[in-house]
Coordinates of C-alpha atoms in Angstrom, one line a residue:
X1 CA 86.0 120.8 123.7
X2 CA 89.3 122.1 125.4
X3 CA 90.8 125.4 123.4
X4 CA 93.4 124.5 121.2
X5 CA 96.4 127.1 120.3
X6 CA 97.1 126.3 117.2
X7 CA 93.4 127.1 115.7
X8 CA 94.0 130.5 118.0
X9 CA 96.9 130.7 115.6
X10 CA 95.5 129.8 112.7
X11 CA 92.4 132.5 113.1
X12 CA 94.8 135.1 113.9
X13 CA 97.4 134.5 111.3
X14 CA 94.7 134.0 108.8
X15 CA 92.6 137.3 110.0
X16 CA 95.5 139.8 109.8
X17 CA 96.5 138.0 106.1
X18 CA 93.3 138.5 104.4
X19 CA 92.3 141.8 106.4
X20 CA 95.6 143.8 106.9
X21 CA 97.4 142.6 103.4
X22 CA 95.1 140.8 100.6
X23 CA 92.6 143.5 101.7
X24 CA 94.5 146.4 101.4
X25 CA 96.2 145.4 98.2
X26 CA 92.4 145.3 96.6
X27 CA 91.5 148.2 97.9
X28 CA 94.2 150.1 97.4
X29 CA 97.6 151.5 95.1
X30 CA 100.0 150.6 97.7
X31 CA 101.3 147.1 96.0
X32 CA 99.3 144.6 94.2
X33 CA 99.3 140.9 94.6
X34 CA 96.8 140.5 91.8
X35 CA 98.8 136.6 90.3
X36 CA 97.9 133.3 90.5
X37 CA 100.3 132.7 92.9
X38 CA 99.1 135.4 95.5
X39 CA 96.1 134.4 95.5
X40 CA 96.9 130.8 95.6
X41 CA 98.1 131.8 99.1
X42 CA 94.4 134.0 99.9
X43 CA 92.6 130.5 98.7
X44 CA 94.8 128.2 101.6
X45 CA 93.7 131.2 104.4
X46 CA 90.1 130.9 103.4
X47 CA 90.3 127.2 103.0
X48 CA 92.0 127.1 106.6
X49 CA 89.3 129.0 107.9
X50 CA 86.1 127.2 106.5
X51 CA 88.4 124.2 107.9
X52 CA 88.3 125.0 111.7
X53 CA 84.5 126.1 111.1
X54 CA 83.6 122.7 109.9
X55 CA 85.9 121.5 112.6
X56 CA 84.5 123.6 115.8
X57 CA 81.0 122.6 114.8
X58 CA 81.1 119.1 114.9
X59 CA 83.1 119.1 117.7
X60 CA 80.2 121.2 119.3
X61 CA 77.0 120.3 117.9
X62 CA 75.4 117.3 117.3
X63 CA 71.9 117.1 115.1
X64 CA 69.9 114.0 116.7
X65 CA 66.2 115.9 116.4
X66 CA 64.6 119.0 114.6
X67 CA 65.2 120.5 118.4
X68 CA 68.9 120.4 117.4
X69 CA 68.7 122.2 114.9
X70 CA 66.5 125.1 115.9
X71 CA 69.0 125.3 118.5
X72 CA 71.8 125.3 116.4
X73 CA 70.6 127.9 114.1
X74 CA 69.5 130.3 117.5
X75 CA 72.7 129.7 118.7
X76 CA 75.2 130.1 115.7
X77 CA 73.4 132.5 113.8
X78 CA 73.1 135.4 116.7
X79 CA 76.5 135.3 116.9
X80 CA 76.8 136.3 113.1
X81 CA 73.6 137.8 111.6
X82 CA 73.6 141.4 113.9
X83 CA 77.3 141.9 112.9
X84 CA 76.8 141.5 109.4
X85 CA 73.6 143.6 108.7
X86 CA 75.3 146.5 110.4
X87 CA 78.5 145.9 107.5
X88 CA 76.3 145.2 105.1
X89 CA 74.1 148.2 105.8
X90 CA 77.6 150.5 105.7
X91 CA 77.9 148.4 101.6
X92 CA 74.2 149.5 101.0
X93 CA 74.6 153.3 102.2
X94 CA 77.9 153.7 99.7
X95 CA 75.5 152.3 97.2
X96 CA 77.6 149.3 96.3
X97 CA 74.8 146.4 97.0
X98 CA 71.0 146.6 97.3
X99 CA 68.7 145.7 100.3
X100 CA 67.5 142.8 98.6
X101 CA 71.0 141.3 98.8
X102 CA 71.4 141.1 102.6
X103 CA 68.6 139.1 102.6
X104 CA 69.3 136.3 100.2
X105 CA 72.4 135.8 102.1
X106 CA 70.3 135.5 105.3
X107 CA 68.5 132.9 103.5
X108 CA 71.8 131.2 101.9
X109 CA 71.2 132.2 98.2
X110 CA 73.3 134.7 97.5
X111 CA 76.2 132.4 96.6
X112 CA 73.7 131.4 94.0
X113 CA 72.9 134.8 92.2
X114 CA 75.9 137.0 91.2
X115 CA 77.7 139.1 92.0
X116 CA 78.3 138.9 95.7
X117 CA 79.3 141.1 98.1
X118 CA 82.7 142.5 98.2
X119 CA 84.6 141.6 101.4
X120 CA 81.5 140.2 103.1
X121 CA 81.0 137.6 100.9
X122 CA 82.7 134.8 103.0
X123 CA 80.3 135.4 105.9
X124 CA 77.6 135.0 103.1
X125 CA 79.1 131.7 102.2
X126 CA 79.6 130.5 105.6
X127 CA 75.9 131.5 106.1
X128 CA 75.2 129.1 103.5
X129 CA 77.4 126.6 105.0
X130 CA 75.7 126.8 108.2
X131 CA 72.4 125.9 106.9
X132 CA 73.9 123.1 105.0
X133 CA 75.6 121.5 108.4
X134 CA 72.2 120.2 109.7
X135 CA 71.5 118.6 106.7
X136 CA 75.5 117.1 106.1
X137 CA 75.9 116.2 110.0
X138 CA 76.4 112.4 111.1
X139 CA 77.5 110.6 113.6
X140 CA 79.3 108.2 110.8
X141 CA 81.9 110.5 108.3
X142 CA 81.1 108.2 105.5
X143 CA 77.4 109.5 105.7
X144 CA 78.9 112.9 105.8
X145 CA 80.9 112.7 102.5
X146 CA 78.2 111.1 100.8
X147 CA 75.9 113.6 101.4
X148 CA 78.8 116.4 100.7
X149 CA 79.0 114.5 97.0
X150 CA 75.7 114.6 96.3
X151 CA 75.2 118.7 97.4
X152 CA 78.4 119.4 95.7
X153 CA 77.6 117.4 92.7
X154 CA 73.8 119.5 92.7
X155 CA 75.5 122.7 92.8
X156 CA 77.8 121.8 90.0
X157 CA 75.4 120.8 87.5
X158 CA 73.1 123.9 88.7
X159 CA 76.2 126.3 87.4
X160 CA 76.7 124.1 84.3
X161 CA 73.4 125.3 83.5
X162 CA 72.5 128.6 84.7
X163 CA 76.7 129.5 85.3
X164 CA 75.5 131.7 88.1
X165 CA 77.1 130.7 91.1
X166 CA 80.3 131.8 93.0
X167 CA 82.8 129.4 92.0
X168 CA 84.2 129.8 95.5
X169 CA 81.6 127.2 96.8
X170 CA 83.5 124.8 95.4
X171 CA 86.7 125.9 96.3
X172 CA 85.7 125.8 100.2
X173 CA 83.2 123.7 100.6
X174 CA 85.3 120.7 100.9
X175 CA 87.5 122.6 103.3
X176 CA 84.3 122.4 105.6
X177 CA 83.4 119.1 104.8
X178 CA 87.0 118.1 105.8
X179 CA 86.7 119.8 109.2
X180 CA 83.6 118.2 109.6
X181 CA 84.6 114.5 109.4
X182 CA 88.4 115.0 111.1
X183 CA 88.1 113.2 113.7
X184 CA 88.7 114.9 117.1
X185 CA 91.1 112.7 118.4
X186 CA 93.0 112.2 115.7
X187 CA 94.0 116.3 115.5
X188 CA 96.9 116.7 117.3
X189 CA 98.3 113.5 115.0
X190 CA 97.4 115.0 111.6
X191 CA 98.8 118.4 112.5
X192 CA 101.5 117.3 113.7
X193 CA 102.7 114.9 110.7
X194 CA 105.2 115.7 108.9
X195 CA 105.0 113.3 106.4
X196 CA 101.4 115.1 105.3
X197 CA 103.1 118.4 105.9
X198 CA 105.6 118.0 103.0
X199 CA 102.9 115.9 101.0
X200 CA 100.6 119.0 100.9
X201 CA 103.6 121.4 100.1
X202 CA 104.9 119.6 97.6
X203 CA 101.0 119.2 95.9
X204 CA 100.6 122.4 96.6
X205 CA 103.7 124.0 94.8
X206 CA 103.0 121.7 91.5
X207 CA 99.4 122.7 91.5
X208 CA 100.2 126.6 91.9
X209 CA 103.0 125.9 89.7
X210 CA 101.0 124.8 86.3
X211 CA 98.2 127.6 87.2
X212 CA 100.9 129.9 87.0
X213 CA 102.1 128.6 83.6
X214 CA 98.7 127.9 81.7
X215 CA 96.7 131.4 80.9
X216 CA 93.5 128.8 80.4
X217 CA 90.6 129.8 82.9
X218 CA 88.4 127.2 82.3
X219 CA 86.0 125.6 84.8
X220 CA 89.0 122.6 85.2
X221 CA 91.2 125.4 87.4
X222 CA 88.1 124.6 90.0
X223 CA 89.1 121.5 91.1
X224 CA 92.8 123.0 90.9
X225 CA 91.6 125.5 93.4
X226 CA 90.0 123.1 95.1
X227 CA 92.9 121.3 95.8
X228 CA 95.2 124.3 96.6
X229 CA 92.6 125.6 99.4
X230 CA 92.8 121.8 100.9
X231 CA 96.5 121.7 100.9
X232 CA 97.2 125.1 102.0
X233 CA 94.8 124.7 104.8
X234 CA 97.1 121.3 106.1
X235 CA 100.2 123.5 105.7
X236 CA 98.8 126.1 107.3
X237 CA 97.4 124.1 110.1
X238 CA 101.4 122.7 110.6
X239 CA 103.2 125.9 110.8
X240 CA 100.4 127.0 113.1
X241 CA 101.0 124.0 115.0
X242 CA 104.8 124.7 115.0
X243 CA 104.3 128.3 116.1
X244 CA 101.9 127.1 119.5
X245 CA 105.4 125.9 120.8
X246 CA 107.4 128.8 120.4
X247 CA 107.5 131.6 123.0
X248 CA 108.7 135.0 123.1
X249 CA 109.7 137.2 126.0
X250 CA 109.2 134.3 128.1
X251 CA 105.5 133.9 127.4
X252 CA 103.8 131.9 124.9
X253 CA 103.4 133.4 121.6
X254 CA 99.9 133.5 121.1
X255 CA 99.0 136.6 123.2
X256 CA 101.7 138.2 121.5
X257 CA 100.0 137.5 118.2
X258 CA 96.5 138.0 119.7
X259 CA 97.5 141.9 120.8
X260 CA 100.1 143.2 117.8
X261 CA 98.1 141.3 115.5
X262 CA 94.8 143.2 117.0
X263 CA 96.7 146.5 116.5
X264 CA 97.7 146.2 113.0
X265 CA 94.4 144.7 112.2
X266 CA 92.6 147.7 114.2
X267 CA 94.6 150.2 111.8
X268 CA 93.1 149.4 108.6
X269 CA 89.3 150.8 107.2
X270 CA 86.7 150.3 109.6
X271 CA 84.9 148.2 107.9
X272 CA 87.6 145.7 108.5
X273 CA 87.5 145.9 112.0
X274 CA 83.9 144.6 111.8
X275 CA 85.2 141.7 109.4
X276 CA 87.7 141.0 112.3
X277 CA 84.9 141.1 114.7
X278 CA 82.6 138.5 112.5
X279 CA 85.9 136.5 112.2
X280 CA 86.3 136.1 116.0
X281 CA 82.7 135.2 116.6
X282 CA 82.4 133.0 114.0
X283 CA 84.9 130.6 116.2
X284 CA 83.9 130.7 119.5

């Protein structure tokens, strides 16, 4: 599959959100962004990048025999695993996780058993995701969604009954799922529409919008989320797509973004370098 600027754009924008701002307002005094609103905007990043996962790995592997997917799982999870027992050893050192942890996320169970890790528990989510792909991946995108329906539908009456599992699952998982069944060739159309551009704003304003105004928490904000992390991820897929065309100093601008967004991200807590790393990998 030819590389496409706009989900270079879309990691990088994303990356230095999450690590160099969301992160450093959690982790530290220096200004908050602890509202609905805020983190309506962390849920559309995340969303955007469980989107280009599902996205890059159907565009990439297919699953025709049990071959498939030994390679897939050789293939994907070198790439990932390494990287994230060395940050998750760093988490156990300072005492904040136990062994034990590391490896129900190798075995994609830790979304399942609370609480998960701080910071690294997207790449224990995507781990998850990654051993569902096999099992979701079809040649047909109505096979794809059926079989998404039926594993989220498991999971949600699982936390009905133990209420045990990261409510992020279902937040994201469709944001794979949709990145899954996009078709390839239909891409540069979707992010490119306008019409869905201001469809998806305008959604996703109302939807932040009554979040914002009711204090209720109740397991009905979910699908709220749900929709806010699908919406977001179209918008931020179309500004992305918008920014691919501009240039700066008479280059293009993602290089530009690729080296002053690796510098800001590079000056932040070690630990989110190696975030950063996981992030690039993740995508290749």
């Amino acid at each position: 599959m030819s590389r496409n600027l706009t989900i270079d754009i879309i990691r990088v924008v994303c990356i230095i959100y999450i690590i160099a701002i969301w992160h450093v307002s959690d982790y530290t005094s220096l200004f908050s962004m602890d509202n609905d609103v805020c983190y309506s905007f962390t849920c559309a990043a995340m969303g955007a990048f469980m989107f280009i996962s599902g996205f890059l790995l159907k565009g990439k592997y297919d699953i025709d025999s049990f071959i498939d997917i030994i390679r897939f799982v050789k293939r994907r999870f070198i790439r990932i695993v390494p990287l994230y027992i060395i940050a998750a050893s760093y988490f156990v050192l300072v005492g904040d996780i136990q062994w034990w942890r590391i490896l129900l996320s190798l075995i994609g169970l830790s979304s399942f058993i609370q609480p998960m890790t701080n910071t690294l528990w997207f790449v224990e989510m995507i781990l998850l995701f990654y051993l569902l792909y096999p099992l979701l991946w079809s040649r047909h995108s109505e096979t794809t969604i059926l079989k998404a329906v039926v594993v989220y539908l498991a999971v949600w009456l699982l936390n009905d009954i133990f209420y045990d599992i990261d409510v992020r699952f279902f937040y994201y998982f469709p944001c794979f799922v949709f990145g899954m069944i996009l078709p390839h060739n239909e891409f540069n159309l979707w992010q490119k529409s306008w019409k869905l551009f201001m469809s998806a704003l305008i959604i996703f304003a109302l939807v932040v919008f009554s979040m914002y105004s009711n204090e209720s928490k109740d397991f009905a904000n979910y699908l709220l989320y749900t929709i806010i992390a699908l919406c977001g991820t179209h918008i931020i897929v179309y500004l992305c797509n918008s920014l691919s065309k501009m240039r700066l100093g008479g280059g293009n601008l993602i290089p530009c973004l690729y080296k002053y967004g690796s510098i800001y991200v590079s000056s932040s807590n070690n630990i989110y370098n190696i975030s950063y790393l996981l992030a690039r990998r993740w995508h290749r």
